[in-house]
Amino acid sequence: MRQPNPIIGNSPPMREIRKLIETIADSTATVLISGDSGTGKELVAQALHVQSSRADANFVPLNCAAIPKELMESELFGHRKGAFTGALADRVGRFELAHGGTLFLDEIGDLSLDMQVKLLRVLQERMVDPVGSSRPVEVDVRVIAATHRDLEEEIAAGRFREDLYYRLNVLPVRTPPLRERGDDIALLLRHYADKFAHKGKPISFSPEFLEALTAYDWPGNVRELSNLVHRFSTLFSGQYLTLSVVPSAMLPKGLQKLQQERAGEETPAPVAPAAISQAPESADVLHMFALGEPGHASAPPREERNHVEDIIMLAQGGPVLPPEGLSLKEKMAQIERAFIEQALDRSAGNVSKTARLLNLQRTTLIEKIDKYRLRSA
């Protein structure tokens, strides 16, 4: 039984790839997948395998850049006991392991020229010669190769054989970079947030943060996005994230610059994400809105999430600005400290009760108590 396509994304480039995979999956012709690092080339190879008539046999991957040149022949074709120093037993090569199935040769552009010759012979004759054996072994393998290099440039530079290139490039597939798949970013963020969720609750992103992530260039592609969400899920488990909440050092350089630009704008600070995350229903609505889930309610209006101006007016008896001006940041800090002190007094220094009075998470309150050097029970 054929398994569903594991590729995530509904953008036009990904729909085209899905359609192409369905078309060529059952072919026995070799496939050459090209694309930047982190664009999911192995995922495409796996999809070709599971949708083919070879799905019941092995899918055998091999990264050509990760195997030392001296061991590559044995790795691909196997060896016989005593063939060389250290060959203490027979070893089955990747081609034999993939018999009846699919062999995925990742980073084929890193294969040495002498091994390129031997690989070309195997592709032509469908026979492998294990090192130290006098008898060739017949193999039935579909080969899928992948590379992030421009093989035509490698051919011109004398680093890749032209005849092998044409033997591999019977069915070409290109995996698009993430910058060409902007429509998929929200879907990928949701997928990896669910995958890396700690204690069952995934992180979510504010609309502003989601907009920044969508506009980001993603030089590391899906792998970079996955790593970033894993980082956030570990550091901010279950939280609703805004661009200002995440420390600059935890962001890619492209987003650090945007964060600095936003920090310089005279905009009121939002209510702490921790306060929002304590209300499950609100958190769910914000999660659906931020990740662009269709058919659900939008996020609460900005006024409902931003009470800073109201707090200042309440504390001062009205929006009175001194003639010489003031530091809004310092004034807000003073007001925040005053309210925390009052709440601590009312709760007799109990941090948990204080957090409930201020609608904050306990850990966030502790950070603020330390910041303002306040005393608690």
PDB file of N, CA, C and O in Angstrom, residues 77 111-125 160-161 163-164:
ATOM      1  N   PHE A  77      29.891  -0.741  -2.690  1.00  0.00           N
ATOM      2  CA  PHE A  77      29.863  -2.051  -3.349  1.00  0.00           C
ATOM      3  C   PHE A  77      30.127  -3.216  -2.404  1.00  0.00           C
ATOM      4  O   PHE A  77      29.963  -4.374  -2.801  1.00  0.00           O
ATOM      5  N   LEU A 111      31.461  13.373  -4.829  1.00  0.00           N
ATOM      6  CA  LEU A 111      32.062  12.080  -5.138  1.00  0.00           C
ATOM      7  C   LEU A 111      33.336  12.272  -5.949  1.00  0.00           C
ATOM      8  O   LEU A 111      33.370  13.075  -6.883  1.00  0.00           O
ATOM      9  N   SER A 112      34.386  11.544  -5.604  1.00  0.00           N
ATOM     10  CA  SER A 112      35.674  11.679  -6.303  1.00  0.00           C
ATOM     11  C   SER A 112      35.553  11.189  -7.745  1.00  0.00           C
ATOM     12  O   SER A 112      34.679  10.378  -8.077  1.00  0.00           O
ATOM     13  N   LEU A 113      36.465  11.647  -8.600  1.00  0.00           N
ATOM     14  CA  LEU A 113      36.398  11.300 -10.019  1.00  0.00           C
ATOM     15  C   LEU A 113      36.568   9.810 -10.258  1.00  0.00           C
ATOM     16  O   LEU A 113      35.893   9.230 -11.130  1.00  0.00           O
ATOM     17  N   ASP A 114      37.448   9.151  -9.493  1.00  0.00           N
ATOM     18  CA  ASP A 114      37.638   7.712  -9.721  1.00  0.00           C
ATOM     19  C   ASP A 114      36.389   6.916  -9.330  1.00  0.00           C
ATOM     20  O   ASP A 114      36.024   5.936  -9.977  1.00  0.00           O
ATOM     21  N   MET A 115      35.695   7.376  -8.266  1.00  0.00           N
ATOM     22  CA  MET A 115      34.466   6.701  -7.893  1.00  0.00           C
ATOM     23  C   MET A 115      33.333   7.021  -8.863  1.00  0.00           C
ATOM     24  O   MET A 115      32.418   6.208  -9.051  1.00  0.00           O
ATOM     25  N   GLN A 116      33.397   8.183  -9.490  1.00  0.00           N
ATOM     26  CA  GLN A 116      32.395   8.515 -10.499  1.00  0.00           C
ATOM     27  C   GLN A 116      32.463   7.520 -11.658  1.00  0.00           C
ATOM     28  O   GLN A 116      31.423   7.106 -12.193  1.00  0.00           O
ATOM     29  N   VAL A 117      33.660   7.128 -12.029  1.00  0.00           N
ATOM     30  CA  VAL A 117      33.824   6.151 -13.111  1.00  0.00           C
ATOM     31  C   VAL A 117      33.189   4.820 -12.725  1.00  0.00           C
ATOM     32  O   VAL A 117      32.462   4.196 -13.513  1.00  0.00           O
ATOM     33  N   LYS A 118      33.458   4.371 -11.505  1.00  0.00           N
ATOM     34  CA  LYS A 118      32.922   3.078 -11.058  1.00  0.00           C
ATOM     35  C   LYS A 118      31.405   3.125 -10.908  1.00  0.00           C
ATOM     36  O   LYS A 118      30.712   2.147 -11.219  1.00  0.00           O
ATOM     37  N   LEU A 119      30.875   4.262 -10.429  1.00  0.00           N
ATOM     38  CA  LEU A 119      29.432   4.396 -10.307  1.00  0.00           C
ATOM     39  C   LEU A 119      28.771   4.366 -11.683  1.00  0.00           C
ATOM     40  O   LEU A 119      27.721   3.738 -11.870  1.00  0.00           O
ATOM     41  N   LEU A 120      29.374   5.032 -12.650  1.00  0.00           N
ATOM     42  CA  LEU A 120      28.833   5.037 -14.009  1.00  0.00           C
ATOM     43  C   LEU A 120      28.745   3.622 -14.562  1.00  0.00           C
ATOM     44  O   LEU A 120      27.746   3.240 -15.186  1.00  0.00           O
ATOM     45  N   ARG A 121      29.768   2.820 -14.310  1.00  0.00           N
ATOM     46  CA  ARG A 121      29.763   1.433 -14.797  1.00  0.00           C
ATOM     47  C   ARG A 121      28.628   0.629 -14.168  1.00  0.00           C
ATOM     48  O   ARG A 121      27.929  -0.134 -14.849  1.00  0.00           O
ATOM     49  N   VAL A 122      28.411   0.817 -12.872  1.00  0.00           N
ATOM     50  CA  VAL A 122      27.340   0.085 -12.195  1.00  0.00           C
ATOM     51  C   VAL A 122      25.979   0.506 -12.758  1.00  0.00           C
ATOM     52  O   VAL A 122      25.100  -0.334 -12.974  1.00  0.00           O
ATOM     53  N   LEU A 123      25.791   1.797 -13.001  1.00  0.00           N
ATOM     54  CA  LEU A 123      24.521   2.273 -13.546  1.00  0.00           C
ATOM     55  C   LEU A 123      24.263   1.707 -14.939  1.00  0.00           C
ATOM     56  O   LEU A 123      23.117   1.455 -15.323  1.00  0.00           O
ATOM     57  N   GLN A 124      25.333   1.484 -15.675  1.00  0.00           N
ATOM     58  CA  GLN A 124      25.189   0.970 -17.043  1.00  0.00           C
ATOM     59  C   GLN A 124      24.953  -0.539 -17.055  1.00  0.00           C
ATOM     60  O   GLN A 124      24.110  -1.044 -17.796  1.00  0.00           O
ATOM     61  N   GLU A 125      25.696  -1.269 -16.208  1.00  0.00           N
ATOM     62  CA  GLU A 125      25.672  -2.732 -16.267  1.00  0.00           C
ATOM     63  C   GLU A 125      24.791  -3.382 -15.210  1.00  0.00           C
ATOM     64  O   GLU A 125      24.519  -4.591 -15.278  1.00  0.00           O
ATOM     65  N   PHE A 160      33.511  17.020 -12.300  1.00  0.00           N
ATOM     66  CA  PHE A 160      32.425  16.045 -12.415  1.00  0.00           C
ATOM     67  C   PHE A 160      32.349  15.557 -13.850  1.00  0.00           C
ATOM     68  O   PHE A 160      32.470  16.340 -14.803  1.00  0.00           O
ATOM     69  N   ARG A 161      32.133  14.254 -14.010  1.00  0.00           N
ATOM     70  CA  ARG A 161      32.111  13.651 -15.340  1.00  0.00           C
ATOM     71  C   ARG A 161      30.797  13.973 -16.046  1.00  0.00           C
ATOM     72  O   ARG A 161      29.706  13.800 -15.497  1.00  0.00           O
ATOM     73  N   ASP A 163      29.525  12.404 -18.644  1.00  0.00           N
ATOM     74  CA  ASP A 163      28.734  11.202 -18.968  1.00  0.00           C
ATOM     75  C   ASP A 163      27.930  10.723 -17.759  1.00  0.00           C
ATOM     76  O   ASP A 163      26.795  10.274 -17.894  1.00  0.00           O
ATOM     77  N   LEU A 164      28.501  10.854 -16.551  1.00  0.00           N
ATOM     78  CA  LEU A 164      27.754  10.474 -15.361  1.00  0.00           C
ATOM     79  C   LEU A 164      26.597  11.449 -15.118  1.00  0.00           C
ATOM     80  O   LEU A 164      25.499  11.036 -14.713  1.00  0.00           O
TER      81      LEU A 164
END
